[in-house]
Amino acid sequence: MLGKAKRTEKPERKKRKSFFGHLGEELVSLSKPSPSKTVCMTIGVIAGAYVMAFAIGVVDLLITDVIRLFL
Amino acid sequence: MTMKIRRIKKYGAKKERSLGYKITWTVFLLFLYRVLSHIPLPFVDSSYVKNMLNVNGSLGVFNTLTGGNLANMSVVALGITPYITASIVLQLMGVLIPSLAEMQKDGSTGKKCMNQITIVLSVILGLLQSVFMMMGYGKNGLLSTYAWYTVAICAGLMTVGVFVLAWFGQLIQERFFGNGVSLILTAGILCSFLEDSETFVKALKVTDDVPMTVLYTSFGVLGVAFLFGFSAWLNYCEKRIQVVYSSKVAVNQTEEAVKTSIIPLKLIGGSVVPVIFASTILGLPALIQSFTGTDVKWLWMFNTSHWLSADAPWASIGILFYFALIIWFGYYYQMLNMNEAEIALNLRKHGGVIAGVRPGTDTEKYLHDEMRYLTMLGGIGMCFIAFVPIAANVFFQISSLSFLGTSIIIVVSSLGEIYGQFKAAKRGNQYIKSRKGKKHVRKSKAYREARA
């Protein structure tokens, strides 16, 4: 009983991911800051920027006054 | 013996300065920068440049990068942009000239040499830019007296300003606290923050209806806060690639654990650099055009005031060019700073393997691909932030505000860097203190008695 040789099934070919598929996968696998940390960072950055802006503003006013005295 | 000590003193490690000392000197240099930006150029009528800025949007971007010094026509009117342009040119030339590329990767000696070349090139660029500016604008009314000596004096002073700022930037970076160039840029951007906040709120007041005005203002403020938040979020996102080592470490006397470590790849590895580079390159055609006093129509592509406008819709192609530049510079900068082949080789040497990836060429390819996708994602995020002022300009004519677009990325990245360096320096100080404490304990009589 030699029968027919069994046809072996071809293994399914892996679908090649598109560039955007890879991008999506990368976005999911990223280590992101938690929402609470993001909110804290936002507040910190805005506060830091305004504190620095205020300090620079004060220094600028002083410099303008001093330069006016000389010119 | 004395010779040996002398040699150690001469070639040994430099004395590490305290954090307070570094911060004080950084603040002092930034203060000097602000002083310089208040000293006006002689023979110059600054209202001429202010009119030019209203017409040419790209000059507005350039003005933001110079911290408003271009509008004021101060001694540092060109800001630190010639230095940035010089570093772009040198980095790009690294592809063409192999010896320059070698120098870029040659550790501290190469870096020192590169810094010197960058300063020389920035002075040359500054001189060219200032001479063209004075000759181009001077004829049309910038200079009260248009003569060779007025052009020479103004161009000379502007070049000195470029040199001083470039030197300050390098000094801060090498000896003091933070990234010098981004700190100078941030200080320049922040100086108009308070004034621009007022302009922003005024621009949002489109009707006399109070509830509607409150609603618009709230939306506007929330939008700006969202941009800040998104920018900060982008800065902190990273891909953590886990590396497993073949060696094991002892947990206690009986147990052993597999040694692992992480390779962190930042989403925006180049941080603020790609945006600065892209903005500088984009501003160049508009700058040259304004120097020559011509209005070439196809160059409207590089003029942000013509983007998304009804009179020349084709000029909006410039947006795509701008986005392509941001993504490309991000990719190029990442490629310069990260050597995948070296990382793969080091991992192999130390018996480390990235989970699911073969060591050697496969690891190198994997890291390269990861970097490519991350840079693309980070670039898309940055393009989104850069697009906001362009859209805002269509509706409210507020494109040149200092807290929209690229300026936000510069400020957030710079503040993030400052915070990170501050934390690292503080941790270093604590470690030194703890070491000193241990020495003190070792020297103490009680410790010696206990050991005996």
mmCIF file with all atom_site columns, C-alpha atoms in Angstrom, chain B residues 83-162:
data_model
loop_
_atom_site.group_PDB
_atom_site.id
_atom_site.type_symbol
_atom_site.label_atom_id
_atom_site.label_alt_id
_atom_site.label_comp_id
_atom_site.label_asym_id
_atom_site.label_entity_id
_atom_site.label_seq_id
_atom_site.pdbx_PDB_ins_code
_atom_site.Cartn_x
_atom_site.Cartn_y
_atom_site.Cartn_z
_atom_site.occupancy
_atom_site.B_iso_or_equiv
_atom_site.pdbx_formal_charge
_atom_site.auth_seq_id
_atom_site.auth_comp_id
_atom_site.auth_asym_id
_atom_site.auth_atom_id
_atom_site.pdbx_PDB_model_num
ATOM 1  C CA . TYR B 1 83  ? 27.014 79.538  14.476 1.00 0.00 ? 83  TYR B CA 1
ATOM 2  C CA . ILE B 1 84  ? 24.089 77.151  13.911 1.00 0.00 ? 84  ILE B CA 1
ATOM 3  C CA . THR B 1 85  ? 24.476 77.455  10.133 1.00 0.00 ? 85  THR B CA 1
ATOM 4  C CA . ALA B 1 86  ? 28.223 76.814  10.476 1.00 0.00 ? 86  ALA B CA 1
ATOM 5  C CA . SER B 1 87  ? 27.612 73.638  12.490 1.00 0.00 ? 87  SER B CA 1
ATOM 6  C CA . ILE B 1 88  ? 25.057 72.450  9.882  1.00 0.00 ? 88  ILE B CA 1
ATOM 7  C CA . VAL B 1 89  ? 27.535 73.082  7.060  1.00 0.00 ? 89  VAL B CA 1
ATOM 8  C CA . LEU B 1 90  ? 30.316 71.252  8.904  1.00 0.00 ? 90  LEU B CA 1
ATOM 9  C CA . GLN B 1 91  ? 28.111 68.278  9.741  1.00 0.00 ? 91  GLN B CA 1
ATOM 10 C CA . LEU B 1 92  ? 26.950 68.012  6.143  1.00 0.00 ? 92  LEU B CA 1
ATOM 11 C CA . MET B 1 93  ? 30.507 68.360  4.881  1.00 0.00 ? 93  MET B CA 1
ATOM 12 C CA . GLY B 1 94  ? 31.405 65.371  7.059  1.00 0.00 ? 94  GLY B CA 1
ATOM 13 C CA . VAL B 1 95  ? 29.688 63.207  4.409  1.00 0.00 ? 95  VAL B CA 1
ATOM 14 C CA . LEU B 1 96  ? 31.887 64.626  1.639  1.00 0.00 ? 96  LEU B CA 1
ATOM 15 C CA . ILE B 1 97  ? 35.175 64.997  3.504  1.00 0.00 ? 97  ILE B CA 1
ATOM 16 C CA . PRO B 1 98  ? 36.155 61.771  5.333  1.00 0.00 ? 98  PRO B CA 1
ATOM 17 C CA . SER B 1 99  ? 38.796 63.456  7.520  1.00 0.00 ? 99  SER B CA 1
ATOM 18 C CA . LEU B 1 100 ? 36.098 65.785  8.882  1.00 0.00 ? 100 LEU B CA 1
ATOM 19 C CA . ALA B 1 101 ? 33.828 62.802  9.619  1.00 0.00 ? 101 ALA B CA 1
ATOM 20 C CA . GLU B 1 102 ? 36.717 61.114  11.451 1.00 0.00 ? 102 GLU B CA 1
ATOM 21 C CA . MET B 1 103 ? 37.288 64.269  13.456 1.00 0.00 ? 103 MET B CA 1
ATOM 22 C CA . GLN B 1 104 ? 33.582 64.340  14.432 1.00 0.00 ? 104 GLN B CA 1
ATOM 23 C CA . LYS B 1 105 ? 33.915 60.867  15.932 1.00 0.00 ? 105 LYS B CA 1
ATOM 24 C CA . ASP B 1 106 ? 37.381 61.343  17.436 1.00 0.00 ? 106 ASP B CA 1
ATOM 25 C CA . GLY B 1 107 ? 36.384 61.916  21.070 1.00 0.00 ? 107 GLY B CA 1
ATOM 26 C CA . SER B 1 108 ? 37.259 65.057  22.992 1.00 0.00 ? 108 SER B CA 1
ATOM 27 C CA . THR B 1 109 ? 40.280 66.063  20.843 1.00 0.00 ? 109 THR B CA 1
ATOM 28 C CA . GLY B 1 110 ? 38.237 65.917  17.650 1.00 0.00 ? 110 GLY B CA 1
ATOM 29 C CA . LYS B 1 111 ? 35.394 67.750  19.323 1.00 0.00 ? 111 LYS B CA 1
ATOM 30 C CA . LYS B 1 112 ? 37.728 70.547  20.424 1.00 0.00 ? 112 LYS B CA 1
ATOM 31 C CA . CYS B 1 113 ? 39.079 70.888  16.898 1.00 0.00 ? 113 CYS B CA 1
ATOM 32 C CA . MET B 1 114 ? 35.542 70.867  15.433 1.00 0.00 ? 114 MET B CA 1
ATOM 33 C CA . ASN B 1 115 ? 34.480 73.582  17.883 1.00 0.00 ? 115 ASN B CA 1
ATOM 34 C CA . GLN B 1 116 ? 37.337 75.825  16.774 1.00 0.00 ? 116 GLN B CA 1
ATOM 35 C CA . ILE B 1 117 ? 36.540 75.285  13.083 1.00 0.00 ? 117 ILE B CA 1
ATOM 36 C CA . THR B 1 118 ? 32.838 75.974  13.785 1.00 0.00 ? 118 THR B CA 1
ATOM 37 C CA . ILE B 1 119 ? 33.667 79.302  15.459 1.00 0.00 ? 119 ILE B CA 1
ATOM 38 C CA . VAL B 1 120 ? 35.924 80.383  12.559 1.00 0.00 ? 120 VAL B CA 1
ATOM 39 C CA . LEU B 1 121 ? 33.285 79.400  9.996  1.00 0.00 ? 121 LEU B CA 1
ATOM 40 C CA . SER B 1 122 ? 30.530 81.144  11.963 1.00 0.00 ? 122 SER B CA 1
ATOM 41 C CA . VAL B 1 123 ? 32.580 84.374  12.021 1.00 0.00 ? 123 VAL B CA 1
ATOM 42 C CA . ILE B 1 124 ? 33.088 84.136  8.235  1.00 0.00 ? 124 ILE B CA 1
ATOM 43 C CA . LEU B 1 125 ? 29.353 83.508  7.704  1.00 0.00 ? 125 LEU B CA 1
ATOM 44 C CA . GLY B 1 126 ? 28.481 86.314  10.112 1.00 0.00 ? 126 GLY B CA 1
ATOM 45 C CA . LEU B 1 127 ? 30.755 88.717  8.222  1.00 0.00 ? 127 LEU B CA 1
ATOM 46 C CA . LEU B 1 128 ? 29.238 87.757  4.853  1.00 0.00 ? 128 LEU B CA 1
ATOM 47 C CA . GLN B 1 129 ? 25.689 87.996  6.193  1.00 0.00 ? 129 GLN B CA 1
ATOM 48 C CA . SER B 1 130 ? 26.248 91.375  7.856  1.00 0.00 ? 130 SER B CA 1
ATOM 49 C CA . VAL B 1 131 ? 28.051 92.891  4.835  1.00 0.00 ? 131 VAL B CA 1
ATOM 50 C CA . PHE B 1 132 ? 25.251 91.754  2.466  1.00 0.00 ? 132 PHE B CA 1
ATOM 51 C CA . MET B 1 133 ? 22.634 92.974  4.914  1.00 0.00 ? 133 MET B CA 1
ATOM 52 C CA . MET B 1 134 ? 24.193 96.414  5.285  1.00 0.00 ? 134 MET B CA 1
ATOM 53 C CA . MET B 1 135 ? 24.783 96.765  1.537  1.00 0.00 ? 135 MET B CA 1
ATOM 54 C CA . GLY B 1 136 ? 21.298 95.500  0.635  1.00 0.00 ? 136 GLY B CA 1
ATOM 55 C CA . TYR B 1 137 ? 19.219 97.229  3.311  1.00 0.00 ? 137 TYR B CA 1
ATOM 56 C CA . GLY B 1 138 ? 21.562 100.208 3.682  1.00 0.00 ? 138 GLY B CA 1
ATOM 57 C CA . LYS B 1 139 ? 20.797 101.548 0.203  1.00 0.00 ? 139 LYS B CA 1
ATOM 58 C CA . ASN B 1 140 ? 17.051 101.304 0.804  1.00 0.00 ? 140 ASN B CA 1
ATOM 59 C CA . GLY B 1 141 ? 16.962 103.251 4.053  1.00 0.00 ? 141 GLY B CA 1
ATOM 60 C CA . LEU B 1 142 ? 18.377 101.131 6.871  1.00 0.00 ? 142 LEU B CA 1
ATOM 61 C CA . LEU B 1 143 ? 21.460 103.320 7.221  1.00 0.00 ? 143 LEU B CA 1
ATOM 62 C CA . SER B 1 144 ? 21.084 107.041 7.891  1.00 0.00 ? 144 SER B CA 1
ATOM 63 C CA . THR B 1 145 ? 24.276 107.680 5.881  1.00 0.00 ? 145 THR B CA 1
ATOM 64 C CA . TYR B 1 146 ? 25.069 105.092 3.235  1.00 0.00 ? 146 TYR B CA 1
ATOM 65 C CA . ALA B 1 147 ? 28.857 105.101 2.821  1.00 0.00 ? 147 ALA B CA 1
ATOM 66 C CA . TRP B 1 148 ? 31.630 102.513 2.855  1.00 0.00 ? 148 TRP B CA 1
ATOM 67 C CA . TYR B 1 149 ? 32.652 103.364 6.418  1.00 0.00 ? 149 TYR B CA 1
ATOM 68 C CA . THR B 1 150 ? 29.110 103.069 7.856  1.00 0.00 ? 150 THR B CA 1
ATOM 69 C CA . VAL B 1 151 ? 28.726 99.670  6.159  1.00 0.00 ? 151 VAL B CA 1
ATOM 70 C CA . ALA B 1 152 ? 32.136 98.590  7.480  1.00 0.00 ? 152 ALA B CA 1
ATOM 71 C CA . ILE B 1 153 ? 31.484 99.761  11.051 1.00 0.00 ? 153 ILE B CA 1
ATOM 72 C CA . CYS B 1 154 ? 28.048 98.105  11.275 1.00 0.00 ? 154 CYS B CA 1
ATOM 73 C CA . ALA B 1 155 ? 29.190 94.871  9.595  1.00 0.00 ? 155 ALA B CA 1
ATOM 74 C CA . GLY B 1 156 ? 32.278 94.756  11.834 1.00 0.00 ? 156 GLY B CA 1
ATOM 75 C CA . LEU B 1 157 ? 30.222 95.240  15.009 1.00 0.00 ? 157 LEU B CA 1
ATOM 76 C CA . MET B 1 158 ? 27.698 92.578  13.942 1.00 0.00 ? 158 MET B CA 1
ATOM 77 C CA . THR B 1 159 ? 30.522 90.114  13.224 1.00 0.00 ? 159 THR B CA 1
ATOM 78 C CA . VAL B 1 160 ? 32.024 90.758  16.645 1.00 0.00 ? 160 VAL B CA 1
ATOM 79 C CA . GLY B 1 161 ? 28.542 90.109  18.086 1.00 0.00 ? 161 GLY B CA 1
ATOM 80 C CA . VAL B 1 162 ? 28.390 86.758  16.272 1.00 0.00 ? 162 VAL B CA 1
#
